[in-house]
Coordinates of C-alpha atoms and ligand atoms in Angstrom, one line a residue:
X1 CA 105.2 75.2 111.5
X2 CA 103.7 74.0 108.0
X3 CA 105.6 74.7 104.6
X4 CA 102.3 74.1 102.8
X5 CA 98.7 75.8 103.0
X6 CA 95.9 73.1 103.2
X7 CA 92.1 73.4 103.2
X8 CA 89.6 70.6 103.8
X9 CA 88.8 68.6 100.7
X10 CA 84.9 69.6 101.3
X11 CA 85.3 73.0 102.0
X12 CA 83.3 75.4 100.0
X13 CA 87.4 77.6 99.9
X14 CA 88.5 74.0 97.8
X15 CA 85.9 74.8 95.2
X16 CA 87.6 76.3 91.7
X17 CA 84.3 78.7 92.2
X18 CA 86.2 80.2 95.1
X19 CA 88.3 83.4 93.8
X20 CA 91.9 83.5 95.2
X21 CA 93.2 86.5 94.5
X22 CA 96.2 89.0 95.5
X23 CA 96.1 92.3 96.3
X24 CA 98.0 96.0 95.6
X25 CA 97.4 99.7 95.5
X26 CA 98.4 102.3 93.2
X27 CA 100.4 104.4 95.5
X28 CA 102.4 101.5 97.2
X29 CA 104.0 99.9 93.9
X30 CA 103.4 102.0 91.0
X31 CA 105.7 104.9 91.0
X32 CA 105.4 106.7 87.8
X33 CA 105.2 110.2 89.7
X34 CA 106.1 112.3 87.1
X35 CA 103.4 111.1 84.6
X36 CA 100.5 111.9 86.6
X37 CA 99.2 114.7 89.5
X38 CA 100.7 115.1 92.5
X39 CA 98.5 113.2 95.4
X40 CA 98.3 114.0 99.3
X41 CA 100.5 111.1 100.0
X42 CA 103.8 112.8 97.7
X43 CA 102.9 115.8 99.9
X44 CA 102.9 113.8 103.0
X45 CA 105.9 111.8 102.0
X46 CA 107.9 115.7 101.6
X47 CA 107.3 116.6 105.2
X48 CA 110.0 115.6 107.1
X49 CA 109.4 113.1 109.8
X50 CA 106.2 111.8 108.5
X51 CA 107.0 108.9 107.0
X52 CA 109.7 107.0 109.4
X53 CA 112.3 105.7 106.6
X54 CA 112.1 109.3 105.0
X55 CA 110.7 107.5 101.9
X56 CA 108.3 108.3 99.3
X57 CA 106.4 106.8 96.1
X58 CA 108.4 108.2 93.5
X59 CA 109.4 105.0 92.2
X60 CA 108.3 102.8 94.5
X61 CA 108.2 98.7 93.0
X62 CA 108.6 100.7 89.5
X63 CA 105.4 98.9 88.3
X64 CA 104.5 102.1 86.1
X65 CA 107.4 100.3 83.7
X66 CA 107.1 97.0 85.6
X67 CA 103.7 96.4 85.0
X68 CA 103.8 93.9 82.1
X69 CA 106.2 91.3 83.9
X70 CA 104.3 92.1 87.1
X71 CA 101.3 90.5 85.3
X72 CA 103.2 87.6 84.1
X73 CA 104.2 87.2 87.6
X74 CA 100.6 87.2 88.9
X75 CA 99.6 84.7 86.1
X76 CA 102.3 82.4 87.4
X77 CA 101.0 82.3 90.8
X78 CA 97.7 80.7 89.3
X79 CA 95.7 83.3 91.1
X80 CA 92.3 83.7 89.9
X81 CA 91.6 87.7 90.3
X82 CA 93.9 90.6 90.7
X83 CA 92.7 93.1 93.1
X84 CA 94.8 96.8 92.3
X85 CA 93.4 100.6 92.5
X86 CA 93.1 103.6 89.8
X87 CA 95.8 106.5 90.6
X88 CA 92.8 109.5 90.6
X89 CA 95.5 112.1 89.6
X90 CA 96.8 109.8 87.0
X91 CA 93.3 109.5 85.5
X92 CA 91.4 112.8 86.0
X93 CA 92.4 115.9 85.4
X94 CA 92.6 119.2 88.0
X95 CA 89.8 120.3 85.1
X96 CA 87.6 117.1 85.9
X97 CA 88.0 115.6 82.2
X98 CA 89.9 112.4 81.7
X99 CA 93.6 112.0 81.2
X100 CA 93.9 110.1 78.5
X101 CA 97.4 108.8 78.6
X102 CA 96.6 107.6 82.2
X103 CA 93.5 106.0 81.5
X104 CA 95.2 103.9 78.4
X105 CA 97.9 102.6 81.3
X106 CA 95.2 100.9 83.2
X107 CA 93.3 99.9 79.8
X108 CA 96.4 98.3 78.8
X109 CA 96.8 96.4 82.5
X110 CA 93.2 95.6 82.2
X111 CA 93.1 94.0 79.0
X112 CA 96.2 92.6 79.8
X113 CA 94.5 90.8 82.6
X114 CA 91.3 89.8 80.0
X115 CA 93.6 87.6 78.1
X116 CA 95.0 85.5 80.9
X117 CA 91.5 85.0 82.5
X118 CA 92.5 86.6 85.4
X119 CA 89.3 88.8 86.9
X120 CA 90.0 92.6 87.6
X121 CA 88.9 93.7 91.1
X122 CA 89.4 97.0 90.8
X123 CA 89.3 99.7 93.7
X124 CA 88.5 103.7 92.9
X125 CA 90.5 105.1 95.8
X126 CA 93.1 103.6 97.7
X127 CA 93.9 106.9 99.3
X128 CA 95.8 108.9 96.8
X129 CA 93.3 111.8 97.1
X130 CA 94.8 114.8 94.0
X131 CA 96.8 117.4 96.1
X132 CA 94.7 120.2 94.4
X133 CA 91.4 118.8 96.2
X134 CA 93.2 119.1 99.6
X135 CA 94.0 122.1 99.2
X136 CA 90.1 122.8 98.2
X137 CA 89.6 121.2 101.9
X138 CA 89.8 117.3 100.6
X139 CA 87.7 115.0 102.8
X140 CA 86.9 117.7 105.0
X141 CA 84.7 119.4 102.1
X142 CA 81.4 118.1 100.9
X143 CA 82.3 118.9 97.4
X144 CA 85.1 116.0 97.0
X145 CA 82.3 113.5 97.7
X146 CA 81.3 115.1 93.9
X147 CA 84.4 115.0 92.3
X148 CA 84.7 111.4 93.4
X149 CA 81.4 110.9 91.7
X150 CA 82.7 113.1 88.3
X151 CA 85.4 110.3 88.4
X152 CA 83.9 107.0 89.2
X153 CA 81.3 108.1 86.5
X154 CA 84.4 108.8 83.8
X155 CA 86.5 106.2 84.5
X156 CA 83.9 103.2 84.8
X157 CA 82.7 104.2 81.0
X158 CA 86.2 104.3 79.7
X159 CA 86.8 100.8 81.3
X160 CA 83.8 99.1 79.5
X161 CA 83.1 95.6 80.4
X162 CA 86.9 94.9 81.9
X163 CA 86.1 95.0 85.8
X164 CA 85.0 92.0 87.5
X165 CA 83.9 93.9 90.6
X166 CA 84.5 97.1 91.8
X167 CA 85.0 98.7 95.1
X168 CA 84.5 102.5 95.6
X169 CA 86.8 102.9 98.4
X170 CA 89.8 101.3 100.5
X171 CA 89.5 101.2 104.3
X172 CA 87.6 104.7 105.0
X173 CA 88.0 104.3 108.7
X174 CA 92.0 104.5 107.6
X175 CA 91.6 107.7 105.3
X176 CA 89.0 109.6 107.5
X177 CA 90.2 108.6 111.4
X178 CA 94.6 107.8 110.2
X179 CA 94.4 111.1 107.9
X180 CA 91.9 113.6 109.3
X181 CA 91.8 112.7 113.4
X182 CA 94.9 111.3 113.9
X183 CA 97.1 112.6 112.1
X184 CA 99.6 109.7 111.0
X185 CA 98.3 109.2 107.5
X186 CA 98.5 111.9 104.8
X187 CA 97.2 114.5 105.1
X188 CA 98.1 114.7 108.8
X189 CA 95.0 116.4 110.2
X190 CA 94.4 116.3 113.9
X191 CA 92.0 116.5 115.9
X192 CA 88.6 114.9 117.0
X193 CA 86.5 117.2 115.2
X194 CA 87.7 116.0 112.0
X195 CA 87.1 112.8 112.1
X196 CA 83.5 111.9 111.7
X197 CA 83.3 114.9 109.2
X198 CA 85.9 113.2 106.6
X199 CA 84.4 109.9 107.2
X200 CA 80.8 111.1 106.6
X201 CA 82.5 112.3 102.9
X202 CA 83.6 109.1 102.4
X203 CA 81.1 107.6 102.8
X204 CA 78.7 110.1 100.5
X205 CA 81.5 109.6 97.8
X206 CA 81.0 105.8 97.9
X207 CA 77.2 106.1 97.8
X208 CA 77.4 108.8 94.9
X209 CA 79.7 106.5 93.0
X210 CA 77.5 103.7 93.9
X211 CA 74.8 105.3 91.3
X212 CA 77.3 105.8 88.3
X213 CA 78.8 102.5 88.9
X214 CA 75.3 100.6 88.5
X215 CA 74.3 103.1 85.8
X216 CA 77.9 102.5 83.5
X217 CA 78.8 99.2 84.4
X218 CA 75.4 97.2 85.5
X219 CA 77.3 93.8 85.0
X220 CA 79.9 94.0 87.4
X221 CA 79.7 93.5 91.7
X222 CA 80.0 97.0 92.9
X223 CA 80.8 97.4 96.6
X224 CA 83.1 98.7 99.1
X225 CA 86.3 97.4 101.2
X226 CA 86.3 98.4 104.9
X227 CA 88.8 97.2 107.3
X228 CA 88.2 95.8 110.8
X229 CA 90.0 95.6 114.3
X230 CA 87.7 93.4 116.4
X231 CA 87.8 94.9 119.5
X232 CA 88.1 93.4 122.6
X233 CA 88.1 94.1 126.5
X234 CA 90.6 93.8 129.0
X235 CA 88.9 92.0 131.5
X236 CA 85.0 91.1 132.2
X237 CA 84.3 94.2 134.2
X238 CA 81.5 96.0 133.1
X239 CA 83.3 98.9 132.8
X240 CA 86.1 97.7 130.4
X241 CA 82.7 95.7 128.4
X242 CA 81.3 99.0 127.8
X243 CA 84.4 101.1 127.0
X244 CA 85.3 98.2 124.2
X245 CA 81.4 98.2 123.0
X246 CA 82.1 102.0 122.3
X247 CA 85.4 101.8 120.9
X248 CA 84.3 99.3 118.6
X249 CA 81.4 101.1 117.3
X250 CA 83.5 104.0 117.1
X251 CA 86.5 102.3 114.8
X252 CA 84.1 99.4 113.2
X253 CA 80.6 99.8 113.1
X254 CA 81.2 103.8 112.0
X255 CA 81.8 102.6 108.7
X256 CA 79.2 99.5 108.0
X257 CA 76.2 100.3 109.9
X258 CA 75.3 103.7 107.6
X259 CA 75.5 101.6 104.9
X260 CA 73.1 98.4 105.5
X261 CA 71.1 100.3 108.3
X262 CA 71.2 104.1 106.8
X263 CA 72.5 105.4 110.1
X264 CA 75.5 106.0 112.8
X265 CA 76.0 104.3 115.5
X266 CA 74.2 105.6 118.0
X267 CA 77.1 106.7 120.3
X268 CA 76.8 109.6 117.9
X269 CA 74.5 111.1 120.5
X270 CA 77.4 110.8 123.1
X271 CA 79.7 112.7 120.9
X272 CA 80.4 116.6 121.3
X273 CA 78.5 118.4 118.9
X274 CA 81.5 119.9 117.4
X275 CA 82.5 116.6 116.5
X276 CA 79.2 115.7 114.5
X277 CA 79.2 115.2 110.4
X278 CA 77.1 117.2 108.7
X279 CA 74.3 115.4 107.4
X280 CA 72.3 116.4 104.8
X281 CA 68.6 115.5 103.9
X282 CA 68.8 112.3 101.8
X283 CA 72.8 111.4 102.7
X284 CA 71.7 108.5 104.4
X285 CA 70.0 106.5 101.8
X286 CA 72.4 107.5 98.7
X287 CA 75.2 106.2 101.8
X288 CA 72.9 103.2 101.9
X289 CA 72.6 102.5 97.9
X290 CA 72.7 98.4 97.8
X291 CA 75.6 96.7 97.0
X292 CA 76.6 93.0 95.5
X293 CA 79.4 92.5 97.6
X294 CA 81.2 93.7 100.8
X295 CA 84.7 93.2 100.7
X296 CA 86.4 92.7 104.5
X297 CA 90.1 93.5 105.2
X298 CA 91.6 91.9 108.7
X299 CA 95.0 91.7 110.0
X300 CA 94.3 92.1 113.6
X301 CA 92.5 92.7 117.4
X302 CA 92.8 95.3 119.4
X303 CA 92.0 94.9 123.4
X304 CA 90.7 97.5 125.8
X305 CA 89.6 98.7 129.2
X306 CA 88.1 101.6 130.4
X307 CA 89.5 105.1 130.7
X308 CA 88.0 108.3 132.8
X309 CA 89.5 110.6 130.7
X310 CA 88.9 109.5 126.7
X311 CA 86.0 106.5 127.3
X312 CA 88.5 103.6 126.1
X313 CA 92.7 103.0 126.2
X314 CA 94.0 100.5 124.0
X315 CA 96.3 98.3 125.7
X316 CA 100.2 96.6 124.0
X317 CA 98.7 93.8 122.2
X318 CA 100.2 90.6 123.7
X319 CA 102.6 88.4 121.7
X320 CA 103.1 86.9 118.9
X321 CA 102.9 89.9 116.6
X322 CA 103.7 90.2 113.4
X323 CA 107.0 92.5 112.3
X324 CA 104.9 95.6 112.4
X325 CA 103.4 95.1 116.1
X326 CA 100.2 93.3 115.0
X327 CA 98.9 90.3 117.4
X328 CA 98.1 87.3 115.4
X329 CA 95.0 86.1 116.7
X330 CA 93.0 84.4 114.0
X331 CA 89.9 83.4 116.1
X332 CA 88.6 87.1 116.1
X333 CA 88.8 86.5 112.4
X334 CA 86.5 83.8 112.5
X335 CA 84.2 86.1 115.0
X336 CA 84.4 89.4 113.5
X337 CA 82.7 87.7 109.8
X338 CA 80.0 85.9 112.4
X339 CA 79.1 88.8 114.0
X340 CA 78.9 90.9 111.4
X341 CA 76.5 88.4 109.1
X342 CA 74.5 88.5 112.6
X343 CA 74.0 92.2 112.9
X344 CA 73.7 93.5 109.1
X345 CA 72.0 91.7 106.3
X346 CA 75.1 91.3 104.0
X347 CA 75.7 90.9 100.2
X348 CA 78.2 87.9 99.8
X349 CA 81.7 88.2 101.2
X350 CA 85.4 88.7 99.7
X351 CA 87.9 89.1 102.0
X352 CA 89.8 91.8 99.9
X353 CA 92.8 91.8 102.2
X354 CA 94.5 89.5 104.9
X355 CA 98.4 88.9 105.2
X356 CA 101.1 89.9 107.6
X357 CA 104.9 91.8 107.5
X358 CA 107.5 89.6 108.7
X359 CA 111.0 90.5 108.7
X360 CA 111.5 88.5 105.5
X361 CA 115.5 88.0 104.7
X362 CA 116.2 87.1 100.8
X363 CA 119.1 84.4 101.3
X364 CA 120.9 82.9 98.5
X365 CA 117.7 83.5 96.2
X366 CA 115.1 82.3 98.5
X367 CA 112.8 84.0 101.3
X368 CA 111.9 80.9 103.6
X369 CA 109.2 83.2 105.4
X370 CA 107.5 80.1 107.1
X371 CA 106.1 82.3 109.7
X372 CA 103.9 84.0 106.9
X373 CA 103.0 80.8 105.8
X374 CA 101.8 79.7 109.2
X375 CA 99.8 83.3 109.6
X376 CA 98.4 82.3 106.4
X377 CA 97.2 78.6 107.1
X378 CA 95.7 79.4 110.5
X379 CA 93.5 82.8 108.8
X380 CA 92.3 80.6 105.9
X381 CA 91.5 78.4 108.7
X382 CA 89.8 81.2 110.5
X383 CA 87.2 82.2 107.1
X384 CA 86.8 78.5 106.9
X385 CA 85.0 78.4 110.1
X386 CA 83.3 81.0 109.1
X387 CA 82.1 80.0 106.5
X388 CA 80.7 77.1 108.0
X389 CA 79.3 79.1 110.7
X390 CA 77.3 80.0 107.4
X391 CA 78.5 83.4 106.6
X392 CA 78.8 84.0 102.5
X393 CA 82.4 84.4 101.7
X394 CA 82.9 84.3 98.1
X395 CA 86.9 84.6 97.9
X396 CA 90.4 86.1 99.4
X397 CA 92.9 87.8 98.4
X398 CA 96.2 87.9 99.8
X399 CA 98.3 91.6 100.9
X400 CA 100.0 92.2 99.0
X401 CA 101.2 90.4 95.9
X402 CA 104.5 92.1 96.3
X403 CA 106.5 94.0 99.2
X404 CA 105.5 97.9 98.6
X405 CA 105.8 101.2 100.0
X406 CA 103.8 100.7 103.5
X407 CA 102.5 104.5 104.1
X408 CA 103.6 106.0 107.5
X409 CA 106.0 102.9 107.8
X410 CA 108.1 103.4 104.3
X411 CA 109.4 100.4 102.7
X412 CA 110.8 98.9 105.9
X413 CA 107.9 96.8 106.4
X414 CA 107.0 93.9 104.3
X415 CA 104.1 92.2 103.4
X416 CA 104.3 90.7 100.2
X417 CA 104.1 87.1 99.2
X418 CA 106.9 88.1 96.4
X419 CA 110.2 90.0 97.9
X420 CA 111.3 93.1 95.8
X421 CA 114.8 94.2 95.9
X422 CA 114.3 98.1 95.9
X423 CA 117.8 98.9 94.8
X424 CA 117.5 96.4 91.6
X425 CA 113.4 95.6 91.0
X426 CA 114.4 92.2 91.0
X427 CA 111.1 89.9 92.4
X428 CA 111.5 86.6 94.2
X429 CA 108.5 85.0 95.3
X430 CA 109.0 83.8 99.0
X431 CA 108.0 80.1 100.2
X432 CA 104.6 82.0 101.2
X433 CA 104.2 82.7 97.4
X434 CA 104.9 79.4 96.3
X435 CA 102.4 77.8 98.5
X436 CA 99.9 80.3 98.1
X437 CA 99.9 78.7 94.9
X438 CA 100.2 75.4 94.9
X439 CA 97.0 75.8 97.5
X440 CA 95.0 77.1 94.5
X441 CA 96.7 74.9 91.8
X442 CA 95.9 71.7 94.2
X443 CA 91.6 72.9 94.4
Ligands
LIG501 O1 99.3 98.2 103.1 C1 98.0 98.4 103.7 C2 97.0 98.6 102.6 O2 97.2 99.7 101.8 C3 95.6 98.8 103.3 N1 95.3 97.8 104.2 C4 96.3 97.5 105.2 C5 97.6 97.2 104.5 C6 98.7 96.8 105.6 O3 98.9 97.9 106.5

């Protein structure tokens, strides 16, 4: 076990030009429900049995009122960027005009962030899609890949020059497969028909807002996040090769090869044609719009073999796992960023997300969560390698800044690198904090 996080000297991740950053969304700390429109996640959150601590983002880290010290916080961490996401229904109204009172919030954050010389990474949607486009059919209707565009378009000229970079969407594989296929993410659709058809949204809605983003704000990196689960197989049988190859274009490559290669994977052929997007004339290449960055979330693998029924079972990852049921395996890390700078032609690299829950216990004022700090130093490790394995990796930001509301799972997992007290909003940072910083004050 190390107490510290430590980088080689030479490495390109010692250089002040690498951006260390941490990470939040707009549903998981902010709160503030009243003040804005009600999303698909307060919906989710009000249907019993959805969310397994009965919770809900009502309040959540209270950083609607927090905010201020919460930057102060940040600042003290030395971190160079602050990644955090826009509330849609607390900028945009139901009539597609701008909520002003919302909009000055994140001004205020953002210029907030200006004076310390701390960059604004700023993502559009985090997946608190406005309850009233759900009930117009949300992902599931071609039209909300428009009103993401009306938004992106408003907000981005109301925030001037104050982004750094920003990314259209969070993790689409999470919104379209977690919220539209399976079912355990809000809105709780089911089924395998829905899939593919929310995700091909998405993906419009990123390309659409690609346009307004280069048109209004030409001077920052515009980009998406996407989150990866390497996959891998059981054994080397052909059989459980293939089933992982599929599932792995199915979760993974579903989401990055339409936009750097302007098409599915082509297991979309293999697919029931009930299952199929739509795809209109021309989706392809506004999907496939350029961007100056990608950024990569990764946690974890997953491992399978092959299944007669449903192509591909996942099997229990083995231990150690984090205190959500994640393996820690860094070296598919290291070989997801490889593979993927082999197969696409990629813009440089953040990796916009990468952290871990552990069952963090705040004892006499301190949270000595040295097993964080070990996932930490061997995944820094892991884009290290990568890097030298000549991938483009431009910075990292750690999940999250601060323990939050952590969707399906409520508030009972953690994955800050500063503990919050929900009962009194107090903030400690953990040992994981304090080196996470002394890492970047030491470059
Ligand atoms: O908390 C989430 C975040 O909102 C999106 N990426 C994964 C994190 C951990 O599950």
């Amino acid at each position: 076990m190390t107490d510290k996080l430590s980088l080689p000297a030479n490495s390109v991740m010692s250089s002040t030009d690498f951006i260390y950053g941490v990470a939040t969304a707009s549903f998981q700390i902010e709160g503030g429900a009243s003040s804005r429109l009600p999303c698909i996640w307060d919906t989710f959150c009000n249907t019993p049995g959805k969310v397994a601590d009965g919770s809900n983002g009502q309040v959540a880290c209270d950083h609607f009122n927090l905010w201020q010290q919460d930057v102060e916080l940040i600042d003290s961490l030395g971190v160079d960027a602050y990644r955090l996401s826009i509330s849609w229904p607390r900028v945009i109204k139901q009539s597609g005009e701008l909520n002003q009172e919302g909009v000055d919030y994140y001004l205020a954050i953002l210029d907030e962030l200006k004076a310390r010389n701390i960059k604004a990474f700023v993502t559009l949607y985090h997946w608190d899609l406005p309850q009233y486009l759900e009930d117009n059919g949300g992902w599931l209707n071609r039209e909300t890949a428009y009103k993401f565009q009306n938004y992106a378009d408003k907000i981005s000229t109301a925030f001037g020059d104050r982004v750094y970079a920003y990314a259209t969407l969070n993790e689409p594989f999470c919104s379209a497969f977690l919220g539209y296929e399976a079912g355990i993410h809000a809105p709780g659709i089911k089924g395998k028909e829905f899939g593919k058809k929310a995700a091909h949204h998405l993906l419009l809605a990123h390309g659409l807002a690609m346009q307004v983003l280069e048109k209004n704000s030409p001077n920052s990196k515009n980009g998406i996040v996407l989150n990866f689960t390497p996959c891998y197989p059981e054994s080397d049988s052909a059989a459980d090769i293939a089933a992982t190859a599929f599932a792995d274009d199915y979760f993974n490559q579903w989401y990055i090869k339409p936009l750097f290669d302007a098409q599915y994977p082509e297991i979309l052929a293999q697919l029931p044609k009930e299952n199929h997007p739509e795809i209109q004339d021309g989706d392809m290449e506004i999907i496939s719009h350029a961007m100056d960055f990608l950024g990569v979330n990764f946690y974890t693998r997953a491992i399978y073999r092959a299944d007669d029924k449903e192509v591909f079972f996942q099997i229990d990852p083995p231990a150690p796992l984090t205190d959500i049921g994640w393996e820690i395996y860094p070296k598919a890390f290291t070989e997801l960023l490889v593979s993927l700078n082999e197969k696409y032609s990629l813009p440089p690299v953040y990796i916009t997300e990468n952290g871990a829950a552990m069952a963090d216990k705040l004892i006499d004022g301190v949270v000595n969560d040295q097993d964080r700090v070990e996932y930490y130093q061997t995944h820094l490790n892991a884009v290290n390698d990568a890097i030298e394995q000549g991938v483009k990796v431009d910075g990292y930001f750690a999940w999250s800044l601060m323990d939050n509301f952590e969707w399906a799972e409520g508030y009972l997992k953690r994955f800050g690198i500063v503990y919050v007290d929900y009962d009194t909003q107090v903030r400690t940072i953990k040992a994981s904090g304090l080196a996470y910083k002394a890492l970047i004050s030491n470059r």
